[in-house]
Amino acid sequence: MTNGDSSYPVTERLRARCGDGVIECHAHRGDETIVVRADCYHQAVQFLHDDPECDFDFLSDLTAVDRWKLRQSPRFEIILHLYSSRRNARIRLKTRAQDDAAPTVDSIVDVYPAANWPEREVWDMFGVRFAGHPNLKRILMYEEFVGHPLRKDYPVNKRQPLVEERHIPDDRAGMMF
């Protein structure tokens, strides 16, 4: 299947909902990949979650790709892997942050609370902001770290500011991870 071919039911349903917000689609061995514009990304995620014919009730992964070396713009692509436990079906949904200098997409934590940590990880590693995220702060690197180490243009020999060893309060008491 190539771009624009929409012979799969989920793609058809999403295209009916988002119209020209669906910009690409293809499938490989039955797994669909749909690329949507950033301005309808949240709407698409909400639809895939809520629509009874789609019923993607599980966010299995959220990550990003820096396409800088491919010289593609927009540079950053956000990738979701969704699963429907009722239908035993998977789908890959992608969107591309439009501003390469300050990439931002909408947070989907309100739809999938499990997106909280992977969105923070993408922010920390790639520098993609998630508008509306409830607590967007570094998760893997320390606060004084300069830059985002998984960006393709990050200088691998860059020196980072030294910080004093410090006690980090455990504010996770009573929380499950």
CSV table of C-alpha atoms in Angstrom, one decimal:
chain,number,residue,atom,x,y,z
A,1,MET,CA,0.0,0.0,0.0
A,2,THR,CA,1.3,3.5,-0.7
A,3,ASN,CA,0.5,7.0,0.4
A,4,GLY,CA,-3.1,7.8,0.1
A,5,ASP,CA,-4.3,4.2,-0.2
A,6,SER,CA,-7.0,3.8,2.4
A,7,SER,CA,-8.3,0.3,2.0
A,8,TYR,CA,-7.9,-0.6,5.7
A,9,PRO,CA,-10.9,0.0,8.0
A,10,VAL,CA,-9.1,2.0,10.7
A,11,THR,CA,-7.5,4.3,8.1
A,12,GLU,CA,-11.0,4.8,6.5
A,13,ARG,CA,-12.6,5.6,9.8
A,14,LEU,CA,-9.8,8.0,10.8
A,15,ARG,CA,-9.9,9.7,7.4
A,16,ALA,CA,-13.7,10.2,7.7
A,17,ARG,CA,-13.1,11.8,11.1
A,18,CYS,CA,-10.0,13.9,10.4
A,19,GLY,CA,-10.3,14.5,6.6
A,20,ASP,CA,-7.1,15.8,5.1
A,21,GLY,CA,-5.5,15.6,8.5
A,22,VAL,CA,-4.5,12.1,7.5
A,23,ILE,CA,-1.5,12.8,5.2
A,24,GLU,CA,0.0,9.3,4.7
A,25,CYS,CA,-0.9,5.7,5.3
A,26,HIS,CA,0.5,2.3,4.5
A,27,ALA,CA,0.5,-1.2,5.9
A,28,HIS,CA,3.0,-4.0,6.2
A,29,ARG,CA,1.8,-7.5,7.0
A,30,GLY,CA,-1.5,-6.2,8.3
A,31,ASP,CA,-0.1,-3.5,10.6
A,32,GLU,CA,-1.3,-0.1,9.6
A,33,THR,CA,0.8,3.1,9.9
A,34,ILE,CA,-1.0,6.4,9.7
A,35,VAL,CA,0.6,9.8,9.6
A,36,VAL,CA,-1.5,12.7,10.7
A,37,ARG,CA,-0.8,16.5,10.7
A,38,ALA,CA,0.2,17.9,14.0
A,39,ASP,CA,-2.9,20.1,14.3
A,40,CYS,CA,-5.2,17.0,14.3
A,41,TYR,CA,-2.9,14.7,16.2
A,42,HIS,CA,-4.8,14.9,19.6
A,43,GLN,CA,-8.1,14.5,17.8
A,44,ALA,CA,-6.9,11.4,16.0
A,45,VAL,CA,-5.6,9.8,19.2
A,46,GLN,CA,-8.8,10.6,21.0
A,47,PHE,CA,-10.8,9.1,18.1
A,48,LEU,CA,-8.7,5.9,18.0
A,49,HIS,CA,-9.2,5.5,21.7
A,50,ASP,CA,-12.9,6.3,21.9
A,51,ASP,CA,-14.4,4.9,18.7
A,52,PRO,CA,-15.9,1.5,19.4
A,53,GLU,CA,-14.9,0.2,16.0
A,54,CYS,CA,-11.2,1.1,16.7
A,55,ASP,CA,-11.1,0.7,20.5
A,56,PHE,CA,-7.3,1.1,20.9
A,57,ASP,CA,-7.2,0.9,24.7
A,58,PHE,CA,-3.5,0.4,25.3
A,59,LEU,CA,-0.6,2.7,24.5
A,60,SER,CA,2.3,0.3,24.2
A,61,ASP,CA,5.0,2.8,23.1
A,62,LEU,CA,5.6,6.5,22.4
A,63,THR,CA,8.9,7.7,21.0
A,64,ALA,CA,10.4,10.1,18.6
A,65,VAL,CA,12.7,10.1,15.5
A,66,ASP,CA,15.1,12.9,14.6
A,67,ARG,CA,15.2,13.0,10.8
A,68,TRP,CA,17.9,15.6,10.7
A,69,LYS,CA,20.5,13.4,8.8
A,70,LEU,CA,17.8,12.5,6.3
A,71,ARG,CA,17.4,16.2,5.6
A,72,GLN,CA,13.7,15.9,6.0
A,73,SER,CA,11.5,18.6,7.4
A,74,PRO,CA,9.7,18.6,9.7
A,75,ARG,CA,12.6,17.2,11.5
A,76,PHE,CA,11.0,15.4,14.5
A,77,GLU,CA,8.4,12.7,14.2
A,78,ILE,CA,6.4,11.4,17.1
A,79,ILE,CA,5.4,7.7,16.9
A,80,LEU,CA,2.7,5.9,18.9
A,81,HIS,CA,2.1,2.2,19.0
A,82,LEU,CA,-1.5,1.5,20.0
A,83,TYR,CA,-3.1,-1.9,20.7
A,84,SER,CA,-6.7,-2.9,20.9
A,85,SER,CA,-7.1,-5.8,23.4
A,86,ARG,CA,-10.7,-6.5,22.3
A,87,ARG,CA,-9.8,-6.7,18.6
A,88,ASN,CA,-6.2,-8.0,19.0
A,89,ALA,CA,-5.1,-5.3,16.6
A,90,ARG,CA,-2.2,-2.9,16.5
A,91,ILE,CA,-1.7,0.4,14.8
A,92,ARG,CA,1.2,2.9,14.4
A,93,LEU,CA,0.3,6.5,14.5
A,94,LYS,CA,2.8,9.2,13.6
A,95,THR,CA,2.8,13.0,13.6
A,96,ARG,CA,5.5,15.5,12.8
A,97,ALA,CA,6.3,18.6,14.9
A,98,GLN,CA,6.1,21.5,12.6
A,99,ASP,CA,8.7,23.9,14.0
A,100,ASP,CA,12.2,22.4,13.8
A,101,ALA,CA,13.6,25.1,16.1
A,102,ALA,CA,11.0,24.6,18.9
A,103,PRO,CA,9.2,21.4,18.1
A,104,THR,CA,5.9,21.0,19.9
A,105,VAL,CA,3.0,18.6,19.7
A,106,ASP,CA,-0.1,18.2,21.9
A,107,SER,CA,0.2,16.0,24.9
A,108,ILE,CA,-2.0,12.9,25.0
A,109,VAL,CA,-1.8,12.3,28.7
A,110,ASP,CA,-5.5,13.1,29.1
A,111,VAL,CA,-6.3,10.2,26.7
A,112,TYR,CA,-3.6,7.8,27.7
A,113,PRO,CA,-2.2,8.5,31.2
A,114,ALA,CA,0.6,6.1,30.4
A,115,ALA,CA,1.9,8.7,28.0
A,116,ASN,CA,3.1,10.8,30.9
A,117,TRP,CA,6.6,9.3,31.3
A,118,PRO,CA,7.4,8.6,27.6
A,119,GLU,CA,6.4,12.2,26.7
A,120,ARG,CA,8.8,13.4,29.4
A,121,GLU,CA,11.5,11.1,28.0
A,122,VAL,CA,11.0,12.4,24.5
A,123,TRP,CA,11.3,15.9,25.9
A,124,ASP,CA,14.4,15.1,27.7
A,125,MET,CA,16.2,13.2,25.0
A,126,PHE,CA,14.9,15.0,21.8
A,127,GLY,CA,13.6,18.4,23.1
A,128,VAL,CA,10.1,17.9,21.7
A,129,ARG,CA,7.7,19.8,23.9
A,130,PHE,CA,4.2,18.4,24.6
A,131,ALA,CA,1.7,21.2,25.0
A,132,GLY,CA,-0.6,20.6,27.9
A,133,HIS,CA,1.6,18.0,29.6
A,134,PRO,CA,1.0,18.1,33.4
A,135,ASN,CA,4.6,17.9,34.5
A,136,LEU,CA,7.0,18.3,31.6
A,137,LYS,CA,10.5,18.2,33.1
A,138,ARG,CA,13.6,16.1,32.7
A,139,ILE,CA,13.3,12.5,33.6
A,140,LEU,CA,16.7,10.9,32.6
A,141,MET,CA,19.2,13.8,32.6
A,142,TYR,CA,19.8,16.2,35.5
A,143,GLU,CA,18.2,19.7,35.3
A,144,GLU,CA,21.5,21.5,34.6
A,145,PHE,CA,22.2,19.3,31.5
A,146,VAL,CA,22.4,21.5,28.4
A,147,GLY,CA,20.8,20.2,25.3
A,148,HIS,CA,19.0,16.9,24.3
A,149,PRO,CA,21.4,14.0,23.8
A,150,LEU,CA,19.5,12.0,21.2
A,151,ARG,CA,19.3,14.9,18.7
A,152,LYS,CA,21.4,14.0,15.7
A,153,ASP,CA,23.2,17.3,15.9
A,154,TYR,CA,24.1,16.9,19.6
A,155,PRO,CA,28.0,17.2,19.9
A,156,VAL,CA,29.1,13.8,21.4
A,157,ASN,CA,32.2,15.4,22.9
A,158,LYS,CA,30.3,18.2,24.5
A,159,ARG,CA,31.2,18.9,28.1
A,160,GLN,CA,28.3,19.4,30.6
A,161,PRO,CA,28.3,21.6,33.7
A,162,LEU,CA,29.5,19.8,36.8
A,163,VAL,CA,27.0,19.8,39.6
A,164,GLU,CA,27.5,19.0,43.3
A,165,GLU,CA,26.2,15.7,44.6
A,166,ARG,CA,22.8,16.4,46.1
A,167,HIS,CA,20.1,14.6,47.9
A,168,ILE,CA,17.0,14.1,45.8
A,169,PRO,CA,13.9,13.8,47.9
A,170,ASP,CA,11.9,10.7,47.3
A,171,ASP,CA,8.5,12.1,46.4
A,172,ARG,CA,7.3,8.7,45.1
A,173,ALA,CA,6.1,7.4,48.5
A,174,GLY,CA,3.0,5.5,48.0
A,175,MET,CA,3.2,5.5,44.2
A,176,MET,CA,3.4,2.5,42.0
A,177,PHE,CA,5.7,2.4,39.0
